[in-house]
PDB file of C-alpha atoms in Angstrom:
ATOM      1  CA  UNK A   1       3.146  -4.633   3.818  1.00 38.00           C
ATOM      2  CA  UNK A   2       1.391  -5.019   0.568  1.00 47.00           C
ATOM      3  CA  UNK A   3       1.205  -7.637  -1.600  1.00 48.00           C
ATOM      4  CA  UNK A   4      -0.923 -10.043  -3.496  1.00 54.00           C
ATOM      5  CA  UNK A   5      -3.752 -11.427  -0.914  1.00 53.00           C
ATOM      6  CA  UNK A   6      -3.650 -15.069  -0.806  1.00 62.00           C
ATOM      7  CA  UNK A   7      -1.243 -16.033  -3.835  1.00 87.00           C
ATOM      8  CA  UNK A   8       1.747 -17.936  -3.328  1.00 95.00           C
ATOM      9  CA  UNK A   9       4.921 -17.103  -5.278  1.00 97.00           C
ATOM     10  CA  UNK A  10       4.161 -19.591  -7.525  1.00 97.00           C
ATOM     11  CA  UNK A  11       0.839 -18.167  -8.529  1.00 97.00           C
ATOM     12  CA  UNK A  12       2.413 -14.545  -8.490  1.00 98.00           C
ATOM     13  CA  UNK A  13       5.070 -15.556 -11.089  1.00 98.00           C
ATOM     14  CA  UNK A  14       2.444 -17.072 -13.048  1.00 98.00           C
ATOM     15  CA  UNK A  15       0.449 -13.790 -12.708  1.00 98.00           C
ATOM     16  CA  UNK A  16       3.699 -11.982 -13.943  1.00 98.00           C
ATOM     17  CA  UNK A  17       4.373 -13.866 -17.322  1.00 98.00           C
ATOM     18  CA  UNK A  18       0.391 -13.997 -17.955  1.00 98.00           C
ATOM     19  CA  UNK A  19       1.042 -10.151 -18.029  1.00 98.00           C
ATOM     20  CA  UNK A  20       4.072  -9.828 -19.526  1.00 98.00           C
ATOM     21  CA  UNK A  21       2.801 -11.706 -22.449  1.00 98.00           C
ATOM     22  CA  UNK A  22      -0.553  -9.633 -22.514  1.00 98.00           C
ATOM     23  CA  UNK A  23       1.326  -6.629 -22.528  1.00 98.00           C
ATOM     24  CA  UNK A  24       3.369  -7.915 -25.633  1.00 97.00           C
ATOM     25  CA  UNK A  25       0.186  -9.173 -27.465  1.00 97.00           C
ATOM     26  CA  UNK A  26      -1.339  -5.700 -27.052  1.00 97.00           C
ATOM     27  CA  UNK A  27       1.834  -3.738 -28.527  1.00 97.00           C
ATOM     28  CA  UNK A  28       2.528  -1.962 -25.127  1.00 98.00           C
ATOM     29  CA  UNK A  29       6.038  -3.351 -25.374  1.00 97.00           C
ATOM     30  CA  UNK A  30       8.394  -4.437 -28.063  1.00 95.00           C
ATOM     31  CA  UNK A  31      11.381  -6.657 -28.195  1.00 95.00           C
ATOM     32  CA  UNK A  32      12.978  -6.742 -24.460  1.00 95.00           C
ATOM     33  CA  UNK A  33      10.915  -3.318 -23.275  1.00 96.00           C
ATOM     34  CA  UNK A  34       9.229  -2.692 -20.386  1.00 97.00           C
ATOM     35  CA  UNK A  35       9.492  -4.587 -17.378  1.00 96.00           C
ATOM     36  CA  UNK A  36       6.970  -6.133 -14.352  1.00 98.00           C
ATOM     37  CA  UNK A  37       7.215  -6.436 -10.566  1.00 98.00           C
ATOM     38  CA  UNK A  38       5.096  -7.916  -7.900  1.00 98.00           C
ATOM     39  CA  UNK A  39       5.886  -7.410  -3.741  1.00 98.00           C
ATOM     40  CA  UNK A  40       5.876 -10.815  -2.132  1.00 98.00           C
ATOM     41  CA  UNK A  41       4.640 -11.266   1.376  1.00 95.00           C
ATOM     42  CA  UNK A  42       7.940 -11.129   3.292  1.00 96.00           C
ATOM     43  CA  UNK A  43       8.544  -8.012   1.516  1.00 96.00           C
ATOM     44  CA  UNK A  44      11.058  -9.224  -1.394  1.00 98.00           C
ATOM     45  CA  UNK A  45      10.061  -7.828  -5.066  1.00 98.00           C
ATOM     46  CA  UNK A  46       9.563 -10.582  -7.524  1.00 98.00           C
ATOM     47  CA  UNK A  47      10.587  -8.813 -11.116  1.00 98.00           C
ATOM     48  CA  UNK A  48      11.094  -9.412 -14.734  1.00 98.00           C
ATOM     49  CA  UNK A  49      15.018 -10.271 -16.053  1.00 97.00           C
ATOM     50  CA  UNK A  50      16.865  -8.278 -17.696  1.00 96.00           C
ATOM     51  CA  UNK A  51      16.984  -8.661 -21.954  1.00 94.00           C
ATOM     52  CA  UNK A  52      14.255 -10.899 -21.938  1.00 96.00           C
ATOM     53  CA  UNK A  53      11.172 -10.253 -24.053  1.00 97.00           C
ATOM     54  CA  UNK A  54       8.006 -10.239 -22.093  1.00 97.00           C
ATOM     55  CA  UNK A  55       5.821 -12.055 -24.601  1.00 96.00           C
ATOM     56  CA  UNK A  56       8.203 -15.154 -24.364  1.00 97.00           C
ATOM     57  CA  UNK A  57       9.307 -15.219 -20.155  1.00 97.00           C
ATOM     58  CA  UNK A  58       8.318 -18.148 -18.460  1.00 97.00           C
ATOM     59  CA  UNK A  59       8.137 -18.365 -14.430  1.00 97.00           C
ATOM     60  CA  UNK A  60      11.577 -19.434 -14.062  1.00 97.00           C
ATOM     61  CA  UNK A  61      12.881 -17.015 -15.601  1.00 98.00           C
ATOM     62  CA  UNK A  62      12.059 -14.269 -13.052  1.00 98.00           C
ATOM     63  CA  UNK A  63      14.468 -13.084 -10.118  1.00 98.00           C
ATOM     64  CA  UNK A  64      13.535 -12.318  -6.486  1.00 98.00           C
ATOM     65  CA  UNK A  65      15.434  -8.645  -5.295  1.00 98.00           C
ATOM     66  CA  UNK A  66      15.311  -7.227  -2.146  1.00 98.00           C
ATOM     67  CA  UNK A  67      14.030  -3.348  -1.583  1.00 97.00           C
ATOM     68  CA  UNK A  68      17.481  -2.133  -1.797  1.00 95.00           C
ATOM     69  CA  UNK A  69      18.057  -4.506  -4.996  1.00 95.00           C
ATOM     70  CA  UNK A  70      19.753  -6.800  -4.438  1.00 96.00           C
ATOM     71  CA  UNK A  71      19.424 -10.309  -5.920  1.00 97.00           C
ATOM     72  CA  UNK A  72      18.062 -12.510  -3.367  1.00 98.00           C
ATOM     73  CA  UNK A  73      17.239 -15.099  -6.058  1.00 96.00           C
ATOM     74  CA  UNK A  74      17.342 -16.022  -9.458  1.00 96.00           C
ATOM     75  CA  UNK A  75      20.069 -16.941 -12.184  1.00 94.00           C
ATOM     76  CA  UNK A  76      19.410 -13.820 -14.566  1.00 97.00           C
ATOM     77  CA  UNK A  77      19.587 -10.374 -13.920  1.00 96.00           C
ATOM     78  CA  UNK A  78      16.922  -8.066 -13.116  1.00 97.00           C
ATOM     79  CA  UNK A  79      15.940  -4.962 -15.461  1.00 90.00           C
ATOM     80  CA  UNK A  80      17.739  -1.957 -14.073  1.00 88.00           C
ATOM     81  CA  UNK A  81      14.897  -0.138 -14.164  1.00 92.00           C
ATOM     82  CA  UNK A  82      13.502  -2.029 -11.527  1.00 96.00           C
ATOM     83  CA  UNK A  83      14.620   0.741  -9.011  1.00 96.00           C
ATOM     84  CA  UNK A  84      11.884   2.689 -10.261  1.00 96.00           C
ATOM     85  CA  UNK A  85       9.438  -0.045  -8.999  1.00 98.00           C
ATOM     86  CA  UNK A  86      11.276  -0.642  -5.847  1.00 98.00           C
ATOM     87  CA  UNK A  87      11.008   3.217  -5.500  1.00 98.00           C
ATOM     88  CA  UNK A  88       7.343   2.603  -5.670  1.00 98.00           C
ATOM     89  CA  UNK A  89       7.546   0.105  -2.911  1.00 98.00           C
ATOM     90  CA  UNK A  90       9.287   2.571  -0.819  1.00 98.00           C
ATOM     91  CA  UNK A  91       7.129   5.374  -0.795  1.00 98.00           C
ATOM     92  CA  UNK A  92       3.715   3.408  -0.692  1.00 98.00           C
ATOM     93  CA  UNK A  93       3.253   0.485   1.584  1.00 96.00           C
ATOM     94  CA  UNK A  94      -0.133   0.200  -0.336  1.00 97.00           C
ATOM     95  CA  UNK A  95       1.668  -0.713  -3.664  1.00 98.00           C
ATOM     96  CA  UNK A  96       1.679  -4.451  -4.206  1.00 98.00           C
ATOM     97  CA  UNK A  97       3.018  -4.329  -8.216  1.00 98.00           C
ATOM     98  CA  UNK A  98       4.491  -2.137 -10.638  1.00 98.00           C
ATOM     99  CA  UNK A  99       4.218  -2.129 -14.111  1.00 98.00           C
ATOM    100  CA  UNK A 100       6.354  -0.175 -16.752  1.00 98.00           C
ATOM    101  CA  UNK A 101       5.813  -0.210 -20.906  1.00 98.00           C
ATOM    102  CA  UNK A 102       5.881   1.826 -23.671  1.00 98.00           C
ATOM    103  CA  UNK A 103       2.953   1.943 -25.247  1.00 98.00           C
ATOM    104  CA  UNK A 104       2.989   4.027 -28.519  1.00 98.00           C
ATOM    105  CA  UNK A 105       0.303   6.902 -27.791  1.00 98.00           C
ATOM    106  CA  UNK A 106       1.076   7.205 -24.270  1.00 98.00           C
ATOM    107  CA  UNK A 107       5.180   7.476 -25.560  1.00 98.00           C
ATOM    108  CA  UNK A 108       4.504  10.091 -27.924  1.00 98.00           C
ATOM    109  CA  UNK A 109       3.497  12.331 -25.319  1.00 98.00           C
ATOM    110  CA  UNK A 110       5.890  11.505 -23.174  1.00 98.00           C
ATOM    111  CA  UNK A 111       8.201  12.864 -25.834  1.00 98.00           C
ATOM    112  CA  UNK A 112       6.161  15.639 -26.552  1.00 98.00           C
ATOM    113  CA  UNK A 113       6.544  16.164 -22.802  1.00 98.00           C
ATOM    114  CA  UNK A 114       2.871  16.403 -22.370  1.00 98.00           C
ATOM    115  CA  UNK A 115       0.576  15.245 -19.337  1.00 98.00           C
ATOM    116  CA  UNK A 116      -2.513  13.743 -20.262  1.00 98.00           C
ATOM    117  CA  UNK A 117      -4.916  15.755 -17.889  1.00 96.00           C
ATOM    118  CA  UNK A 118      -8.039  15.616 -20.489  1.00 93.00           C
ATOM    119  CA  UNK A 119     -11.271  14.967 -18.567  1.00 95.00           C
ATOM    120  CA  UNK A 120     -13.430  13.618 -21.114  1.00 95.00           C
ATOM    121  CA  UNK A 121     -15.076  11.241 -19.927  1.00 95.00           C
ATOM    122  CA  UNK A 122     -16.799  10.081 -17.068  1.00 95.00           C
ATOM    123  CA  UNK A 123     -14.365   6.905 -16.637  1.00 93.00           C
ATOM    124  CA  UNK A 124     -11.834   9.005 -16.540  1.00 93.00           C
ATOM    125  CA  UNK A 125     -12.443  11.150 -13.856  1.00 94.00           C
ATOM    126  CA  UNK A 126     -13.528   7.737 -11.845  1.00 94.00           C
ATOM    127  CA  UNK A 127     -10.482   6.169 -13.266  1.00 93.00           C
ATOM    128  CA  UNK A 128      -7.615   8.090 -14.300  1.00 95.00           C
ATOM    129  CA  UNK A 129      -8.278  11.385 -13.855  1.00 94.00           C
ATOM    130  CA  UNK A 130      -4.704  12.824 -14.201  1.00 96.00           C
ATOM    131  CA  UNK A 131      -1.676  11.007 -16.110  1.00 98.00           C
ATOM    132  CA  UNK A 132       1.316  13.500 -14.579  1.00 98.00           C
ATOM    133  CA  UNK A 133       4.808  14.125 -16.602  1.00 98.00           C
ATOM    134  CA  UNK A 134       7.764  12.758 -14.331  1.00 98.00           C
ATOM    135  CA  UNK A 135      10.828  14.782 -15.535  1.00 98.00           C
ATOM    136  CA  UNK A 136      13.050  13.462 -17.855  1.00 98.00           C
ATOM    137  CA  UNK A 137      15.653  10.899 -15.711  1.00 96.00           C
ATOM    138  CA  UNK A 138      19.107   9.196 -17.011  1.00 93.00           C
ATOM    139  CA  UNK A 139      17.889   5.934 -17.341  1.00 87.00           C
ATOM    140  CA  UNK A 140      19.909   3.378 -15.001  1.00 84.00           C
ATOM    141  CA  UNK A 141      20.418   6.362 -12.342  1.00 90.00           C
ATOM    142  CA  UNK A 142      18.436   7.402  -8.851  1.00 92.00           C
ATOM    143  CA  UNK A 143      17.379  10.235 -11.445  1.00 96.00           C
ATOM    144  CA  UNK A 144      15.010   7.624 -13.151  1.00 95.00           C
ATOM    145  CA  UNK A 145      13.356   6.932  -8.859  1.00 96.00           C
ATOM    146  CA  UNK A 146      13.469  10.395  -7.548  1.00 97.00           C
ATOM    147  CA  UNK A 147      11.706  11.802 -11.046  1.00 98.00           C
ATOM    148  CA  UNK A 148       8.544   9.064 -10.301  1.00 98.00           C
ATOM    149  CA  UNK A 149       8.461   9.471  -6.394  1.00 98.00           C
ATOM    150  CA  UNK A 150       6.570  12.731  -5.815  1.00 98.00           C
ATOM    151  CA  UNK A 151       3.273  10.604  -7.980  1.00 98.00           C
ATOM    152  CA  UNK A 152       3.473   7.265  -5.835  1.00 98.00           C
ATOM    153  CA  UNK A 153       0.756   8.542  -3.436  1.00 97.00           C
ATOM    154  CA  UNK A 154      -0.951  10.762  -5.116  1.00 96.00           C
ATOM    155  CA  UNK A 155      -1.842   8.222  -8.789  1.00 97.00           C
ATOM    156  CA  UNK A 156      -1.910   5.689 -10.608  1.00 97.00           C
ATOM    157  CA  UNK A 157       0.538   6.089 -12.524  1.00 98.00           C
ATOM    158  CA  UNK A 158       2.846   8.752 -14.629  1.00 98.00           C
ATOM    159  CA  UNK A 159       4.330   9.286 -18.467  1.00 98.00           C
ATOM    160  CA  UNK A 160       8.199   9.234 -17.907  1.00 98.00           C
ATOM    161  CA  UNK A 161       9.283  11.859 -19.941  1.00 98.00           C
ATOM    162  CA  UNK A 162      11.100  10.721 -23.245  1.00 98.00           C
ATOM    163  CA  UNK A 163      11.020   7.486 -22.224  1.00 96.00           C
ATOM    164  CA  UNK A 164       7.477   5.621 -22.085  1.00 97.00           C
ATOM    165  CA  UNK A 165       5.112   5.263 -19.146  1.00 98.00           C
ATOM    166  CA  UNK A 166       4.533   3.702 -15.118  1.00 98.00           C
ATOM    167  CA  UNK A 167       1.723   2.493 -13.384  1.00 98.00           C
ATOM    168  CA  UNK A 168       1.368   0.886 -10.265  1.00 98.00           C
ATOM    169  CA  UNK A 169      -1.578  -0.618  -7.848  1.00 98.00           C
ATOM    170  CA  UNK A 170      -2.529  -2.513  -5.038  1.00 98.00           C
ATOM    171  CA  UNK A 171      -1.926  -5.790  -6.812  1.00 97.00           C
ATOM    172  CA  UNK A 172      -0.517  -6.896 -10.653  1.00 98.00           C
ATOM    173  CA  UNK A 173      -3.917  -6.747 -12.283  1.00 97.00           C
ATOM    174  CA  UNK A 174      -4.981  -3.523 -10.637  1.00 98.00           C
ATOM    175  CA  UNK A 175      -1.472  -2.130 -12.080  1.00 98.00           C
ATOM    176  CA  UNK A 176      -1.602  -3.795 -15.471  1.00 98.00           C
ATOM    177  CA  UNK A 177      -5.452  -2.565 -15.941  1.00 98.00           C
ATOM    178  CA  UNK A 178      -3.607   1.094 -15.116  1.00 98.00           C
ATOM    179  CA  UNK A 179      -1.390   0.937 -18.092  1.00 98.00           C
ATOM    180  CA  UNK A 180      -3.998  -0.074 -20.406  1.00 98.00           C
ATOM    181  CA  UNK A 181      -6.259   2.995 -19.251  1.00 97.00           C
ATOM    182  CA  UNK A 182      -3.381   4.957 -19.465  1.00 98.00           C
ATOM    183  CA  UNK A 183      -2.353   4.126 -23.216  1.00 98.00           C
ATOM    184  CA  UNK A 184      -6.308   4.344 -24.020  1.00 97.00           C
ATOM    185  CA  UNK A 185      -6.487   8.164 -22.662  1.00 97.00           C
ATOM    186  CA  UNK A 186      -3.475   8.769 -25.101  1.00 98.00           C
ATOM    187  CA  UNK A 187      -5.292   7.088 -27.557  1.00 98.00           C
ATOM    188  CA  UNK A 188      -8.633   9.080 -27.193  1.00 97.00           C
ATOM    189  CA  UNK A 189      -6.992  12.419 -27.022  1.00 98.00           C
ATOM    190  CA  UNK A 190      -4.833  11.800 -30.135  1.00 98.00           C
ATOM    191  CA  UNK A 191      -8.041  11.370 -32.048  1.00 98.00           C
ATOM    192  CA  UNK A 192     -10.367  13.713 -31.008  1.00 97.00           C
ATOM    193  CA  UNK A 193      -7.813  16.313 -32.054  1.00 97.00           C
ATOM    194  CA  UNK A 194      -7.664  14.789 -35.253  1.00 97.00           C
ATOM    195  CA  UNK A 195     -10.991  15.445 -36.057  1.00 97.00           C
ATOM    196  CA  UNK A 196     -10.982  18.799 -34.183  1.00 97.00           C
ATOM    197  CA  UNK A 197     -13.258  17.267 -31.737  1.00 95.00           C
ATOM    198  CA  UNK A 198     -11.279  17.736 -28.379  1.00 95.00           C
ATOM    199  CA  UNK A 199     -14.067  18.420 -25.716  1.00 96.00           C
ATOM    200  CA  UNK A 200     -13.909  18.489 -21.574  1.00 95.00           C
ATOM    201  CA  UNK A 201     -16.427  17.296 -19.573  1.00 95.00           C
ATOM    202  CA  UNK A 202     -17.970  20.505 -17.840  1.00 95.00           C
ATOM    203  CA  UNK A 203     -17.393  21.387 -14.450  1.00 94.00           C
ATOM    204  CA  UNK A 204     -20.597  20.626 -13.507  1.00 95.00           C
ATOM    205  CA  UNK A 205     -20.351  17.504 -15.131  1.00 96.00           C
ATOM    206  CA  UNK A 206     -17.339  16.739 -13.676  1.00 94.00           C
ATOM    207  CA  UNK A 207     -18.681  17.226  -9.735  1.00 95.00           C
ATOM    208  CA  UNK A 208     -21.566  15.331 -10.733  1.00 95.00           C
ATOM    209  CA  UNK A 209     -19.720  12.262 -11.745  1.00 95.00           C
ATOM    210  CA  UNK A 210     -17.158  12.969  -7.948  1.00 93.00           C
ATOM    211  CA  UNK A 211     -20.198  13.303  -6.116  1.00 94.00           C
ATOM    212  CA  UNK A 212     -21.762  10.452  -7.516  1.00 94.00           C
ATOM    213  CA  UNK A 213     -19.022   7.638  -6.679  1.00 94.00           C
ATOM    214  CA  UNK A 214     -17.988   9.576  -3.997  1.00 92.00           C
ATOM    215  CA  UNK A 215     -14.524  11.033  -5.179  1.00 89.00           C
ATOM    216  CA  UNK A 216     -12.929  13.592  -3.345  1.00 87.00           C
ATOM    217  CA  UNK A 217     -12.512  17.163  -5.324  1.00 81.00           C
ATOM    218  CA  UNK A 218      -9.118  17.966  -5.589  1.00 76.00           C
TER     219      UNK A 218
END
C-alpha cells in the first residue's frame, strides 16, 4: 500500500501544512478552500480539517480517517470532500496523496465545462498530457467520488466540473507539483487565445517527444 517512503507521520503532517500554505501563497486556494491528504503506512489517510484555511493549519490541526472515513484521530473534523481523496485511495494502490484546489484558470474551465487537452508543448505531453472534465457532482455526496473514479488510473489529475480541480500522485509533492502544472496549462491556453496564438504541437512532433522519453501512444 502506498504511501510516503520513509517519513514518519510527523514528517508527513509537516509535509501537509508546508503545502497547504504553498498552495495559499500561490492563490490556488482562498479562505477555507481546497483541501490535502496523505496515505500513512498502515493505510489510514492523514487529511486537512474542515473550515480551516490552508495558509494558516499547523500539524496539529490535521485528523487521521480511515478508508471508509471515519475519524480515527483528531479533535476537528475532516473536509467532506475528503471522500473524493479516499476514492482515490480506493481505486489506486499506487496513490500515496491527494490534493484538491481551486485555482482560478484551471476553475474557469471547469465552469466552462472544458477539458484542457491542448498539446502545446513538449512538457506537456511528458507531463500532463490530458486534464479530463469529471462531471458535475453534488458536493458532499458519492456523486462528488464516482464523477473522479473512472481518471484515478488513467492521470494525474481532473477539472471537477463547476467546482475547481484534483490531482493526485505517488506521494504529496508529486501531487502538489500536479496541481501547479495543471493551473499553468489553464494559464497558457487562456493566453495564447488571447493573442490568437493557440497552436498544437504536430503529430510528428508529438511522437517525437513519446518516443523520445519513452511514453506510450495512446
Amino acid at each position: 500500500m502506498a504511501a510516503t517512503t520513509g517519513s514518519t507521520e510527523e514528517e508527513l503532517r509537516e509535509q501537509v501544512v508546508r503545502v497547504g500554505r504553498a498552495m495559499w501563497e500561490r492563490g490556488l486556494v482562498s479562505a477555507n478552500d481546497g483541501n490535502v491528504s496523505v496515505r500513512l503506512t498502515d493505510g489510514s489517510v492523514l487529511c486537512t480539517p474542515t473550515g480551516v484555511s490552508k495558509g494558516f493549519m499547523t500539524a496539529d490541526m490535521l485528523p487521521v480517517v480511515a478508508l471508509d472515513g471515519t475519524t480515527l484521530r483528531g479533535s476537528l473534523r475532516p473536509s467532506s470532500e475528503v471522500l473524493m481523496h479516499l476514492r482515490a485511495y480506493l481505486e489506486d494502490p499506487g496513490v500515496g496523496a491527494v490534493v484538491h484546489a481551486h485555482p482560478l484558470y484551471a476553475t474557469a474551465f471547469a465552469i466552462k465545462g472544458e477539458a484542457l487537452t491542448g498539446l502545446m508543448m513538449p512538457e506537456s505531453v511528458v507531463a500532463m498530457p490530458e486534464v479530463p472534465l469529471a462531471p458535475y457532482a453534488t458536493p458532499s455526496t458519492q456523486e462528488v467520488p464516482d464523477s473522479i473514479a473512472p481518471f484515478v488510473r488513467t492521470h494525474t489529475g481532473c477539472l471537477l466540473e463547476h467546482h475547481g480541480a484534483l490531482t493526485w500522485g505517488a506521494d504529496l509533492m508529486t501531487a502538489y507539483l500536479a496541481m501547479e502544472r495543471l493551473e499553468y496549462s489553464a494559464q497558457i491556453t487562456v493566453l495564447t487565445r488571447q493573442i490568437d496564438g493557440e497552436r498544437q504541437l504536430s503529430p510528428e512532433r508529438v511522437a517525437a517527444v513519446r518516443h523520445r522519453f519513452n511514453i506510450p501512444t495512446p
